[in-house]
Coordinates of N, CA, C and O in Angstrom, one line a residue:
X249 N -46.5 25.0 35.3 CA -45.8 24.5 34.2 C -44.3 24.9 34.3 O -44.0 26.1 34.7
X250 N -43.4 23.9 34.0 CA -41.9 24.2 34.5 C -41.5 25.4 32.9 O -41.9 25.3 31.8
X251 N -40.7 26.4 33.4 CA -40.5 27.5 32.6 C -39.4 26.9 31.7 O -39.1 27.8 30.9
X252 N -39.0 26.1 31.6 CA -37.9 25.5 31.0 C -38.8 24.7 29.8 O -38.2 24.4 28.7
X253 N -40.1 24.3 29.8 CA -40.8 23.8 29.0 C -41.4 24.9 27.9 O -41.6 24.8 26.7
X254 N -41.7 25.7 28.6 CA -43.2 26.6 27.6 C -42.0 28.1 27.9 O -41.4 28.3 28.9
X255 N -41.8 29.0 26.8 CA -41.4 30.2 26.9 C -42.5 31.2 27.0 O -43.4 31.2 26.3
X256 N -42.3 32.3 28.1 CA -43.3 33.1 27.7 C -43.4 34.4 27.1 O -42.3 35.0 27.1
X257 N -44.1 34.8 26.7 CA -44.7 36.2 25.5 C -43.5 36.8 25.7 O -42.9 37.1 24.6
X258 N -42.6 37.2 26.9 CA -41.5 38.0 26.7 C -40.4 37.1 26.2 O -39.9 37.4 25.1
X259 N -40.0 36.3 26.9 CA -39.0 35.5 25.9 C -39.4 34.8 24.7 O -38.6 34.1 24.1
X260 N -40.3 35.0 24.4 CA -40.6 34.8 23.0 C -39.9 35.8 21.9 O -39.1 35.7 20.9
X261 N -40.6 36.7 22.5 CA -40.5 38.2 22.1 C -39.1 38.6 21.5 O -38.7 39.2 20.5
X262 N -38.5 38.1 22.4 CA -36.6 38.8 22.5 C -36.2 38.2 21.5 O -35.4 38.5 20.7
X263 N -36.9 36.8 21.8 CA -35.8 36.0 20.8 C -36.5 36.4 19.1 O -35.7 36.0 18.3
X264 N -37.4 36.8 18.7 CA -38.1 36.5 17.5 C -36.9 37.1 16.1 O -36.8 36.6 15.0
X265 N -36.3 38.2 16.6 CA -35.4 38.4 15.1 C -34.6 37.6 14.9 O -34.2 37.2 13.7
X266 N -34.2 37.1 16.0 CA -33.2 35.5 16.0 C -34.0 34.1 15.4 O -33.4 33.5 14.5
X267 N -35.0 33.7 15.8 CA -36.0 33.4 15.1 C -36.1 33.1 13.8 O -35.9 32.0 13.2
X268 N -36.4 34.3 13.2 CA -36.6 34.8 12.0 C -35.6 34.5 10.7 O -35.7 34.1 9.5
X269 N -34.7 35.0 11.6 CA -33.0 34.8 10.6 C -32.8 33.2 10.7 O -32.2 32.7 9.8
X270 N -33.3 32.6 11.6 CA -32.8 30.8 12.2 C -31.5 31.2 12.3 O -30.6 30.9 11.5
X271 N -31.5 31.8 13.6 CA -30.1 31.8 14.0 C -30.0 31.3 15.9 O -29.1 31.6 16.7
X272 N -30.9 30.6 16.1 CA -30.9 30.1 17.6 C -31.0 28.7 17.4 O -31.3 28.2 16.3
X273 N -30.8 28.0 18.3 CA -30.1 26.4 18.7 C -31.6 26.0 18.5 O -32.6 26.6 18.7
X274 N -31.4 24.9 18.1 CA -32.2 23.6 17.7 C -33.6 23.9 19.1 O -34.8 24.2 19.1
X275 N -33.0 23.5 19.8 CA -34.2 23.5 21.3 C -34.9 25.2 21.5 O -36.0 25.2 22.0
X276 N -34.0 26.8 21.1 CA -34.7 27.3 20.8 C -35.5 27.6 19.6 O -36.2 28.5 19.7
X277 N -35.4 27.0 18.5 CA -36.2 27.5 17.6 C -37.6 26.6 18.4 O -38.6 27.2 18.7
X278 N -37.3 25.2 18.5 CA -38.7 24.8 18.8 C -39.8 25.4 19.8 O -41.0 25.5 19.5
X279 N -39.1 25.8 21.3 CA -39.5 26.3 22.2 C -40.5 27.9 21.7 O -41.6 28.3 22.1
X280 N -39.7 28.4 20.7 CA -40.2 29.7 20.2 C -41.8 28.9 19.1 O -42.9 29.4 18.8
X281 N -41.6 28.3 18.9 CA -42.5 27.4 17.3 C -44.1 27.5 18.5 O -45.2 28.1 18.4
X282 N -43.0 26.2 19.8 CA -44.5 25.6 20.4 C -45.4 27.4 20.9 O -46.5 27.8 20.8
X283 N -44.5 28.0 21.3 CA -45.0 29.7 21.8 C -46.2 30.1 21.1 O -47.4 30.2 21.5
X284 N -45.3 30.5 19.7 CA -46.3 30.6 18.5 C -47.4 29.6 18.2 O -48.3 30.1 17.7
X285 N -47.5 28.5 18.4 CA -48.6 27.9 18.1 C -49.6 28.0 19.5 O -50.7 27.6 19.4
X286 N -49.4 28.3 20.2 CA -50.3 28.8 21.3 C -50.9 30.4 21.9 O -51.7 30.7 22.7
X287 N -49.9 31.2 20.9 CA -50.0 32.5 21.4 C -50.5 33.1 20.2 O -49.8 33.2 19.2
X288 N -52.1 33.6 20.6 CA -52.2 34.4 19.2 C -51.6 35.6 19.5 O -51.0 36.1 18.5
X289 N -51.5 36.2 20.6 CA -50.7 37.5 20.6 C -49.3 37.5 19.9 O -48.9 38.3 19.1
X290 N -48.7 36.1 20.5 CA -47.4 36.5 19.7 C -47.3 36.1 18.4 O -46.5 36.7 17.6
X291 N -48.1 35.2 18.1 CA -48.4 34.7 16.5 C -48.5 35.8 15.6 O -48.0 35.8 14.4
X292 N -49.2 36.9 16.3 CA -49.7 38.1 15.0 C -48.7 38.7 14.9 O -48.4 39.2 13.8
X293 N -47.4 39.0 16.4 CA -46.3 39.8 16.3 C -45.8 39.1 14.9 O -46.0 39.4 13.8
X294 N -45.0 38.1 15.5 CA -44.2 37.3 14.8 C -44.8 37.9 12.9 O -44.1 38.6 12.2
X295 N -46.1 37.4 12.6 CA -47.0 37.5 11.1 C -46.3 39.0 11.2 O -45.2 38.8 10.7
X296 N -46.4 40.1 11.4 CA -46.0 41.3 11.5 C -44.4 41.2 10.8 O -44.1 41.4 9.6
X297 N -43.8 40.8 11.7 CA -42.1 41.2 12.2 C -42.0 40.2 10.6 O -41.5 40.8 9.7
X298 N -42.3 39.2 10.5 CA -41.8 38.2 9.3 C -42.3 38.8 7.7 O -41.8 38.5 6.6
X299 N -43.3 39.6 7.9 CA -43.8 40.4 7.2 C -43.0 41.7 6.7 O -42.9 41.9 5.4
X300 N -42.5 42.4 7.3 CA -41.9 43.6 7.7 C -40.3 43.3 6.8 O -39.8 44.0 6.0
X301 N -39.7 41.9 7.3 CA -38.6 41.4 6.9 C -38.4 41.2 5.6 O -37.4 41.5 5.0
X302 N -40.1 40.2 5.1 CA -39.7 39.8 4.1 C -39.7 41.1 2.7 O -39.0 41.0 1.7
X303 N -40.9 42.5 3.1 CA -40.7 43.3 2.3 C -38.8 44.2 2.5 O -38.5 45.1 1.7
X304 N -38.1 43.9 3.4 CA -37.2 44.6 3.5 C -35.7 43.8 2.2 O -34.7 44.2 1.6
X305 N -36.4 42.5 2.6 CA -35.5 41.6 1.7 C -35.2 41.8 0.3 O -34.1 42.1 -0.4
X306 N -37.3 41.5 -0.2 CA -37.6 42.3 -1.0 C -36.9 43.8 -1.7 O -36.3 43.7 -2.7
X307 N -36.9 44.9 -1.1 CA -36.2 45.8 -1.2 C -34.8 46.0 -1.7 O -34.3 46.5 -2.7
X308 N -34.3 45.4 -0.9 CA -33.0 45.1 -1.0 C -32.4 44.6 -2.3 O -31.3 45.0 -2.8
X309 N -33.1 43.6 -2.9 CA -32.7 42.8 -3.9 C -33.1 43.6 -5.0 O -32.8 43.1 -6.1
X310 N -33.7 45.0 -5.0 CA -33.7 45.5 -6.5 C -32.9 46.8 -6.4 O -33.1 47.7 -7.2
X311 N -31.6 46.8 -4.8 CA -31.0 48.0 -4.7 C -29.3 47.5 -6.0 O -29.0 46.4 -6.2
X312 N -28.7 48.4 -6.5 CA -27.6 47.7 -7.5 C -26.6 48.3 -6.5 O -26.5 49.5 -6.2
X313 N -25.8 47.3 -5.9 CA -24.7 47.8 -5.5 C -23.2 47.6 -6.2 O -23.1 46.7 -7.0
X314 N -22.3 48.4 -6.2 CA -21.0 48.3 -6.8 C -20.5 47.7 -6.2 O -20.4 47.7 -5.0
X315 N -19.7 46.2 -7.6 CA -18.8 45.4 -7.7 C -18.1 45.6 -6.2 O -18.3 45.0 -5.1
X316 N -17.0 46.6 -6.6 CA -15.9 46.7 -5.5 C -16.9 46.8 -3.9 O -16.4 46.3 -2.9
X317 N -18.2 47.4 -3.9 CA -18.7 47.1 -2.4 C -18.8 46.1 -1.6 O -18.5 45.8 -0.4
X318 N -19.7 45.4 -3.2 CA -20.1 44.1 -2.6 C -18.8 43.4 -2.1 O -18.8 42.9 -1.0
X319 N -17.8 43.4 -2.9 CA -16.6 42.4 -3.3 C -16.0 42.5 -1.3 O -15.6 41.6 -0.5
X320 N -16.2 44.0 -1.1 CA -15.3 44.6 0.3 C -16.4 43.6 1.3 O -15.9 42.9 2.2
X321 N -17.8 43.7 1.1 CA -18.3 43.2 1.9 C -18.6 42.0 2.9 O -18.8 41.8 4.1
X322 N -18.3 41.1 1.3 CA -18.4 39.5 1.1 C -16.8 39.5 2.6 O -17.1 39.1 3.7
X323 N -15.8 39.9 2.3 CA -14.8 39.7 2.0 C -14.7 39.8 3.7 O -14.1 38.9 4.4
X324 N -15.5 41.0 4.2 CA -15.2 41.3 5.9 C -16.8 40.7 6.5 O -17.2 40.9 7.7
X325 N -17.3 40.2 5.5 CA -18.4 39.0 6.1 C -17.5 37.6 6.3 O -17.8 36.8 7.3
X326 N -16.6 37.2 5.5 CA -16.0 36.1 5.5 C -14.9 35.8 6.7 O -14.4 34.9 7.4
X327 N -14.6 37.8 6.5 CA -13.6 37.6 8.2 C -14.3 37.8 9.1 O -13.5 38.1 10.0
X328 N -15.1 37.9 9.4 CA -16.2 37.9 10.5 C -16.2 36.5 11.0 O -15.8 36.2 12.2
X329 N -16.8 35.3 9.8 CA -17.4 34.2 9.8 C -16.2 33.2 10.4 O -16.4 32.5 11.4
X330 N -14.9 33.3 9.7 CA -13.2 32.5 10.1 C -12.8 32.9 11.1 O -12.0 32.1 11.6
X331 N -12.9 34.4 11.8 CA -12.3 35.0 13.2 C -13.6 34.9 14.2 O -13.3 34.4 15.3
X332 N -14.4 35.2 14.2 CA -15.5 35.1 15.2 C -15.2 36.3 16.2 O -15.3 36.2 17.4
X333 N -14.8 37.3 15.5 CA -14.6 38.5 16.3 C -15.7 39.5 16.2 O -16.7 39.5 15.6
X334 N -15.2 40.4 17.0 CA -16.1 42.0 17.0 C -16.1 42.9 16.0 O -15.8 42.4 15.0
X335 N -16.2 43.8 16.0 CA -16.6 45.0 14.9 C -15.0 45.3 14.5 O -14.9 46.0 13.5
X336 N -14.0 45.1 15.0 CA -12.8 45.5 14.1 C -12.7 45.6 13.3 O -12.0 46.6 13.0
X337 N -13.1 44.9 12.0 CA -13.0 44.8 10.9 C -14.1 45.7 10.2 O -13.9 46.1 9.0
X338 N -15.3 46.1 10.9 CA -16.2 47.1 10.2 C -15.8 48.4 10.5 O -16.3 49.1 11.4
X339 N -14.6 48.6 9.8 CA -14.3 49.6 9.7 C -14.5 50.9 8.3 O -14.1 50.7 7.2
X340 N -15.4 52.4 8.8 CA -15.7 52.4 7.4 C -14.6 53.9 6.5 O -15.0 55.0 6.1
X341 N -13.2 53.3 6.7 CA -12.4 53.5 5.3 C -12.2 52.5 5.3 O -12.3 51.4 5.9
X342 N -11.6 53.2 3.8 CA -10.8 51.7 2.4 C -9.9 51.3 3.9 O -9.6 51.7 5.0
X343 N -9.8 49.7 2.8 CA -8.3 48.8 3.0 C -7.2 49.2 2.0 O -6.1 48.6 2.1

């Protein structure tokens, strides 16, 4: 089978937090999908890892963060998103 068709258990693997988030290209999310529908090994990973995530999400959403945190965060998420740069901006003093 041409490798370019079917991904195997390791590149499955690597890619799954990417996956998860839907943060890989159209042709890899599917390539990862057809994986999972053939692999119970990686199927249970995946059931695990998506598991894992969604209680961390969970979590998260009953932490209260301060106004001005969020406000700094939004703010060098957004220059992250318009510059497409590296960690310069996570920088941790004030602006």
């Amino acid at each position: 089978m041409n490798p370019l068709d079917r991904y195997t258990c390791e590149e499955a693997l690597r890619r799954l937090d990417d996956f998860l988030d839907r943060e890989l290209r159209p042709d890899e999310m599917r390539h990862v999908e057809e994986h999972l529908e053939t692999c119970e090994v990686c199927a249970r990973e995946f059931g695990f890892e998506k598991t894992v995530l969604q209680e961390v999400r969970t979590k998260l959403q009953r932490i209260d963060v301060p106004l001005d945190l969020r406000s700094r965060l939004s703010r060098l998420l957004e220059q992250e998103r318009t510059q497409g740069g590296g960690e310069e901006g996570w920088s941790t003093t004030s602006s």
